[in-house]
Amino acid sequence: MKVPFVNLKAQYKSIQPEVDEAIHQVLSSGLFIKGNYVAAFEKTFATKLGVANCVAVGNGTDALFIALKSLNIQSGDEVLTPALSWISTAETISLAGAKPVFVDVDPDYFHINLKEAQRLITPKTKAIIAVHIYGQSLALSELKQFCISNKLKLIEDCAQAHFSKHKLITAGTIGDVAAFSFYPTKNMGAYGDAGCVVTNSEEIANTARRFGNHGGLHKNEHLLEGINSRMDELQAAILSVKLNCIDTWNEQRIQHTDTYRNGLATVSSIKLPELRPHAYHTYHQFVIRAQDRNELRNFLLEMGIETEVHYPCALPFEPAYVFLNHAVADFPVAHELTNEILSLPMYPELKTEQITYVCEAIQSFYSIR
Ligand SMILES: *Cc1c(COP(=O)(O)O)cnc(C)c1O
């Protein structure tokens, strides 16, 4: 049996008529940038999420950068960001001219550790990027309270957490601004690059919209220097189709985790993902902690099972950040996790037999050791 890590062809097949029709409509319209499909997507996405404004942009990294610029983060500022994340959550801080201040993550849910964050706050600290990593939301009201009491702007990175919740509050609705990615393999993915910024503030939304469109809302309007980062009509039309499916897809992911949890319950050499109380975890990734992780990964590959590691190196130890001079002891949790975490195949179209096969393969790996 083969179990690929992702299978985007299977998802396309399940929605092919709707997607093909959407693409055809855009091609026939002759309008490819800043048209009706983007406007309609922004509206429905904002409504479904429960925020006042959505600004569609080129990708999730730009969404973070535009979010930081819209909050006026600049040179001399410090921004708190987790040590275990995708590099976008650090590089965009530097790109805005500010300093990324890495914070270790908590060992249970792999989120930015707010106790550590508190310790690292200086008079220069202006904002925090909270990453709802792997699809599990931070404790949202606690996070909001932390930002209010420390006078920090809150940027939620929802690239891995489309419609995740904590205590019935949807991730992306409590921050000053939130960034989404629609990279093809995310829970809701475009057929190319796409992203968006959401916010309840009209002012932040307008700044974000201007910044992503050469500093203006209209042609030949340049109120400030910006960039070119816009979602295109094709991606918006495709994403509008997928917005009708995302709830079902998230539910299917959750069902798969039950199969994984049952199949792996007796394997003492691995640790299953912890579920935060009251969290609606949408499992962008199903991440276990495994003894002899690299050997397990090779064994599974020989059995036809693809896995990934998100991420093999904590950000402060990437060559890009040696200039910050960090030691392993600064981020002990993130460092330990990078040696143990393993992302198992997880997507709505997975078959129960495939998950069972993965579980049996993991069992047999540890039984012969
Ligand atoms: C994917 C991702 C991004 C960046 O999104 P792109 O659309 O690939 O630029 C940012 N943050 C996190 C946590 C991500 O997983």
Coordinates of C-alpha atoms and ligand atoms in Angstrom, one line a residue:
M1 CA 0.0 0.0 0.0
K2 CA 1.1 3.6 -0.7
V3 CA 0.3 6.4 1.6
P4 CA 1.4 9.8 0.2
F5 CA 1.9 12.7 2.6
V6 CA -0.7 14.8 0.8
N7 CA -3.0 14.1 -2.2
L8 CA -4.2 17.2 -3.9
K9 CA -5.3 15.4 -7.0
A10 CA -7.9 13.4 -5.0
Q11 CA -9.4 16.6 -3.6
Y12 CA -9.6 18.2 -7.1
K13 CA -11.5 15.1 -8.3
S14 CA -14.0 15.5 -5.6
I15 CA -14.9 19.1 -6.7
Q16 CA -13.8 19.1 -10.3
P17 CA -17.1 20.3 -11.9
E18 CA -17.4 23.3 -9.6
V19 CA -13.7 24.2 -9.9
D20 CA -13.6 23.8 -13.7
E21 CA -16.8 26.0 -14.0
A22 CA -15.3 28.7 -11.7
I23 CA -12.1 28.8 -13.8
H24 CA -14.0 28.9 -17.0
Q25 CA -16.1 31.9 -15.7
V26 CA -13.0 33.9 -14.8
L27 CA -11.3 33.2 -18.1
S28 CA -14.5 34.3 -20.0
S29 CA -14.8 37.4 -17.9
G30 CA -11.4 38.7 -19.1
L31 CA -10.7 40.3 -15.8
F32 CA -7.9 38.7 -13.7
I33 CA -6.9 41.2 -11.0
K34 CA -9.2 43.2 -8.6
G35 CA -12.5 42.0 -10.0
N36 CA -15.8 40.6 -8.7
Y37 CA -14.5 37.2 -7.6
V38 CA -11.9 38.7 -5.2
A39 CA -14.5 41.1 -3.8
A40 CA -17.0 38.3 -3.3
F41 CA -14.5 36.0 -1.7
E42 CA -13.4 38.7 0.7
K43 CA -17.0 39.2 1.8
T44 CA -17.9 35.6 2.3
F45 CA -14.7 34.7 4.0
A46 CA -15.0 37.6 6.5
T47 CA -18.7 36.7 7.2
K48 CA -18.0 33.0 7.7
L49 CA -15.1 33.7 10.0
G50 CA -16.9 36.4 11.9
V51 CA -14.7 39.5 11.2
A52 CA -15.6 42.9 9.7
N53 CA -12.9 43.0 7.0
C54 CA -10.9 40.7 4.8
V55 CA -8.2 41.9 2.4
A56 CA -7.1 39.3 -0.1
V57 CA -3.4 39.3 -0.8
G58 CA -0.8 37.3 -2.7
N59 CA 0.2 34.7 -0.1
G60 CA 0.4 34.1 3.6
T61 CA 3.9 35.5 4.1
D62 CA 2.8 38.8 2.5
A63 CA -0.3 38.7 4.7
L64 CA 2.0 38.7 7.8
F65 CA 4.2 41.4 6.4
I66 CA 1.2 43.6 5.4
A67 CA -0.3 43.0 8.9
L68 CA 3.0 44.2 10.6
K69 CA 3.1 47.3 8.3
S70 CA -0.5 48.1 8.9
L71 CA 0.2 48.1 12.7
N72 CA 3.1 50.5 11.9
I73 CA 5.8 48.1 13.2
Q74 CA 9.1 49.6 12.2
S75 CA 12.8 49.9 12.9
G76 CA 13.6 50.0 16.6
D77 CA 10.6 47.8 17.5
E78 CA 10.7 44.3 18.8
V79 CA 8.2 41.6 18.0
L80 CA 7.7 38.4 20.0
T81 CA 7.5 35.3 17.8
P82 CA 7.7 31.5 18.5
A83 CA 10.9 29.6 18.1
L84 CA 9.1 26.7 16.4
S85 CA 7.3 27.9 13.4
W86 CA 7.5 28.4 9.6
I87 CA 10.1 31.1 8.8
S88 CA 7.5 33.6 7.6
T89 CA 6.7 34.4 11.2
A90 CA 10.2 35.7 11.8
E91 CA 11.4 36.9 8.4
T92 CA 8.5 39.3 7.9
I93 CA 9.4 41.1 11.2
S94 CA 12.9 41.7 9.9
L95 CA 11.5 42.7 6.6
A96 CA 9.4 45.4 8.4
G97 CA 12.7 46.7 9.9
A98 CA 12.0 45.4 13.4
K99 CA 13.7 42.7 15.5
P100 CA 12.3 39.2 15.9
V101 CA 12.5 38.1 19.5
F102 CA 12.2 34.4 19.6
V103 CA 10.2 32.8 22.5
D104 CA 10.3 29.1 23.4
V105 CA 7.1 27.0 22.9
D106 CA 5.1 25.1 25.5
P107 CA 5.8 21.3 25.5
D108 CA 2.1 20.3 25.4
Y109 CA 0.6 22.3 22.5
F110 CA 3.8 23.7 20.9
H111 CA 2.4 27.3 21.1
I112 CA 4.4 30.4 22.0
N113 CA 5.0 30.2 25.8
L114 CA 3.4 33.3 27.3
K115 CA 5.3 33.0 30.6
E116 CA 8.6 33.1 28.6
A117 CA 7.2 35.9 26.4
Q118 CA 6.5 38.0 29.5
R119 CA 10.1 37.6 30.6
L120 CA 11.3 38.9 27.2
I121 CA 9.2 42.0 27.1
T122 CA 11.2 45.3 26.9
P123 CA 10.1 48.9 26.4
K124 CA 10.7 48.3 22.7
T125 CA 8.3 45.3 22.4
K126 CA 5.3 46.4 20.3
A127 CA 3.6 43.2 19.2
I128 CA 3.4 39.4 19.4
I129 CA 2.8 36.9 16.6
A130 CA 0.8 34.0 17.9
V131 CA 0.9 30.9 15.6
H132 CA -2.0 28.5 15.9
I133 CA 0.4 25.8 14.9
Y134 CA -0.8 22.5 13.3
G135 CA -4.4 23.6 13.4
Q136 CA -4.8 24.0 17.2
S137 CA -5.7 27.4 18.6
L138 CA -4.0 29.0 21.5
A139 CA -6.2 29.7 24.5
L140 CA -7.7 32.8 22.9
S141 CA -9.1 34.8 25.9
E142 CA -5.9 34.2 27.8
L143 CA -3.9 35.4 24.8
K144 CA -6.0 38.5 24.4
Q145 CA -5.7 39.3 28.1
F146 CA -1.9 38.9 27.9
C147 CA -1.7 41.4 25.0
I148 CA -4.0 43.9 26.7
S149 CA -2.2 43.9 30.0
N150 CA 1.2 44.3 28.3
K151 CA 0.0 46.8 25.7
L152 CA 1.0 44.6 22.8
K153 CA -0.5 44.4 19.4
L154 CA -1.7 40.9 18.5
I155 CA -1.1 39.3 15.2
E156 CA -2.7 35.8 14.8
D157 CA -1.0 33.6 12.3
C158 CA -3.9 31.4 11.1
A159 CA -2.0 29.8 8.1
Q160 CA -2.5 26.4 9.6
A161 CA -5.8 27.1 11.4
H162 CA -8.7 27.8 9.1
F163 CA -11.8 27.8 11.3
S164 CA -10.1 26.4 14.3
K165 CA -11.7 27.5 17.6
H166 CA -11.1 27.8 21.3
K167 CA -14.1 27.9 23.6
L168 CA -16.3 28.6 20.5
I169 CA -14.2 31.6 19.5
T170 CA -12.8 31.3 16.0
A171 CA -9.0 31.8 15.6
G172 CA -8.3 35.0 13.7
T173 CA -11.1 37.0 15.2
I174 CA -9.5 38.3 18.4
G175 CA -6.2 39.7 17.2
D176 CA -5.7 43.3 16.0
V177 CA -5.1 41.6 12.8
A178 CA -4.8 38.0 11.5
A179 CA -3.0 36.4 8.6
F180 CA -4.2 33.4 6.5
S181 CA -2.4 31.4 3.9
F182 CA -4.1 29.5 1.1
Y183 CA -0.9 27.7 0.0
P184 CA -2.1 24.6 -1.9
T185 CA -1.4 22.1 1.0
K186 CA -3.1 24.2 3.8
N187 CA -6.5 23.0 5.0
M188 CA -8.0 25.4 2.5
G189 CA -5.6 25.8 -0.4
A190 CA -5.6 27.7 -3.7
Y191 CA -4.2 26.3 -6.9
G192 CA -1.2 28.6 -6.6
D193 CA -0.2 31.2 -4.0
A194 CA -2.8 33.2 -2.1
G195 CA -3.5 34.6 1.3
C196 CA -5.5 37.2 3.2
V197 CA -5.4 39.6 6.1
V198 CA -8.5 39.9 8.4
T199 CA -9.3 42.5 11.0
N200 CA -12.2 44.1 12.8
S201 CA -10.6 47.6 12.4
E202 CA -11.7 49.6 9.3
E203 CA -8.5 51.6 9.6
I204 CA -6.1 48.6 9.7
A205 CA -8.0 47.1 6.8
N206 CA -7.7 50.2 4.7
T207 CA -4.0 50.5 5.4
A208 CA -3.5 46.8 4.5
R209 CA -5.5 47.2 1.3
R210 CA -3.5 50.2 0.3
F211 CA -0.1 48.7 1.3
G212 CA -0.8 45.6 -0.8
N213 CA -1.8 47.7 -3.8
H214 CA 1.0 50.3 -4.3
G215 CA -0.2 52.5 -1.6
G216 CA -3.7 53.2 -2.9
L217 CA -7.2 51.9 -3.3
H218 CA -7.6 53.2 -6.8
K219 CA -5.5 53.5 -10.0
N220 CA -2.9 56.2 -9.8
E221 CA -3.5 56.8 -6.1
H222 CA -0.3 56.4 -4.0
L223 CA -0.9 57.7 -0.5
L224 CA 2.1 55.7 0.7
E225 CA 4.8 53.4 -0.6
G226 CA 3.5 49.8 -0.8
I227 CA 4.0 46.6 -2.6
N228 CA 2.2 44.6 -5.2
S229 CA 0.5 41.7 -3.4
R230 CA -3.0 40.8 -4.5
M231 CA -5.0 37.6 -4.7
D232 CA -5.9 37.0 -8.4
E233 CA -9.4 36.3 -9.7
L234 CA -8.7 32.7 -10.5
Q235 CA -7.6 31.9 -7.0
A236 CA -10.5 33.8 -5.5
A237 CA -13.0 31.9 -7.7
I238 CA -11.4 28.5 -6.7
L239 CA -11.3 29.4 -3.0
S240 CA -15.0 30.4 -3.1
V241 CA -15.8 26.9 -4.2
K242 CA -13.5 25.5 -1.4
L243 CA -15.1 27.7 1.2
N244 CA -18.2 25.6 0.9
C245 CA -16.3 22.5 1.6
I246 CA -13.9 23.5 4.4
D247 CA -16.2 22.6 7.3
T248 CA -16.7 19.1 6.0
W249 CA -13.0 18.7 5.2
N250 CA -12.0 19.8 8.8
E251 CA -14.5 17.3 10.2
Q252 CA -13.0 14.5 8.0
R253 CA -9.6 15.3 9.3
I254 CA -10.9 15.1 12.9
Q255 CA -12.5 11.7 12.2
H256 CA -9.1 10.5 10.9
T257 CA -7.4 11.4 14.1
D258 CA -9.8 9.1 16.0
T259 CA -8.6 6.2 13.8
Y260 CA -5.0 7.2 14.4
R261 CA -5.5 7.6 18.2
N262 CA -7.2 4.2 18.4
G263 CA -4.5 2.5 16.3
L264 CA -1.6 4.0 18.2
A265 CA -3.0 4.0 21.7
T266 CA -0.8 1.0 22.8
V267 CA 2.5 2.2 21.3
S268 CA 4.4 3.4 24.4
S269 CA 7.3 4.8 22.4
I270 CA 5.3 7.6 20.8
K271 CA 3.3 10.4 22.3
L272 CA 0.0 11.4 20.6
P273 CA -0.9 15.1 20.1
E274 CA -2.3 16.7 23.2
L275 CA -5.7 18.3 22.7
R276 CA -6.1 21.6 24.5
P277 CA -9.3 21.6 26.7
H278 CA -12.2 23.3 24.8
A279 CA -10.1 23.5 21.5
Y280 CA -11.6 22.7 18.1
H281 CA -8.4 21.4 16.5
T282 CA -8.6 21.3 12.7
Y283 CA -5.4 19.1 12.4
H284 CA -3.6 20.8 9.6
Q285 CA -0.9 18.3 10.8
F286 CA -1.2 15.2 13.0
V287 CA 2.1 15.5 14.9
I288 CA 3.3 12.7 17.1
R289 CA 6.5 12.7 19.2
A290 CA 8.5 9.5 18.5
Q291 CA 11.5 7.7 19.9
D292 CA 14.1 7.1 17.2
R293 CA 12.2 9.5 15.0
N294 CA 14.6 9.4 12.0
E295 CA 14.8 5.6 12.0
L296 CA 11.0 5.4 12.2
R297 CA 10.7 7.8 9.3
N298 CA 13.0 5.7 7.1
F299 CA 11.2 2.5 8.1
L300 CA 7.8 4.0 7.2
L301 CA 9.2 5.3 3.8
E302 CA 10.3 1.7 3.0
M303 CA 6.7 0.7 3.8
G304 CA 5.4 3.2 1.2
I305 CA 4.4 5.8 3.9
E306 CA 5.5 9.4 3.4
T307 CA 5.9 11.6 6.5
E308 CA 7.3 15.1 7.2
V309 CA 8.9 17.0 10.0
H310 CA 7.4 20.4 10.8
Y311 CA 10.1 21.6 11.5
P312 CA 13.5 19.9 11.6
C313 CA 15.3 23.0 13.0
A314 CA 14.0 25.6 15.4
L315 CA 14.1 29.0 13.8
P316 CA 16.8 30.6 16.1
F317 CA 19.2 27.8 15.0
E318 CA 18.7 28.3 11.3
P319 CA 21.7 29.8 9.5
A320 CA 19.5 32.9 8.8
Y321 CA 19.5 33.7 12.5
V322 CA 23.0 32.9 13.7
F323 CA 23.5 36.7 13.9
L324 CA 21.2 36.6 17.0
N325 CA 23.8 34.3 18.7
H326 CA 21.4 32.0 20.4
A327 CA 22.3 28.8 22.3
V328 CA 20.3 25.6 22.6
A329 CA 19.6 26.4 26.3
D330 CA 17.6 29.5 25.2
F331 CA 15.0 27.3 23.6
P332 CA 15.2 23.9 25.2
V333 CA 11.6 22.8 24.4
A334 CA 11.7 23.8 20.7
H335 CA 15.1 22.2 20.3
E336 CA 14.0 18.9 21.9
L337 CA 10.8 18.8 19.8
T338 CA 12.7 19.2 16.5
N339 CA 14.4 15.8 17.3
E340 CA 11.1 14.0 18.1
I341 CA 8.2 15.4 16.1
L342 CA 6.8 13.5 13.1
S343 CA 3.9 14.6 10.9
L344 CA 1.8 11.6 9.7
P345 CA -0.3 11.7 6.5
M346 CA -3.4 13.8 7.2
Y347 CA -5.9 15.0 4.6
P348 CA -9.7 14.6 4.2
E349 CA -9.3 12.1 1.3
L350 CA -7.3 9.6 3.4
K351 CA -8.8 6.2 3.6
T352 CA -9.4 4.4 6.9
E353 CA -7.4 1.4 5.5
Q354 CA -4.5 3.7 4.8
I355 CA -4.5 5.1 8.4
T356 CA -4.7 1.5 9.8
Y357 CA -1.8 0.5 7.6
V358 CA 0.2 3.5 9.0
C359 CA -0.6 2.5 12.6
E360 CA 0.3 -1.1 12.0
A361 CA 3.6 -0.1 10.4
I362 CA 4.4 2.1 13.5
Q363 CA 3.5 -0.8 15.8
S364 CA 5.7 -3.2 13.9
F365 CA 8.7 -0.8 13.9
Y366 CA 8.7 -0.6 17.7
S367 CA 7.9 -4.3 18.3
I368 CA 11.1 -5.4 16.5
R369 CA 13.4 -3.0 18.5
Ligands
LIG1 C1 2.4 28.4 5.3 C2 2.6 29.3 6.4 C3 2.9 30.7 6.3 C4 3.2 31.3 4.9 O1 2.2 31.2 4.0 P1 2.6 31.3 2.4 O2 1.3 31.4 1.8 O3 3.3 30.0 2.1 O4 3.5 32.4 2.2 C5 3.0 31.5 7.4 N1 2.9 31.0 8.6 C6 2.7 29.7 8.8 C7 2.6 29.2 10.2 C8 2.6 28.8 7.8 O5 2.4 27.5 8.0

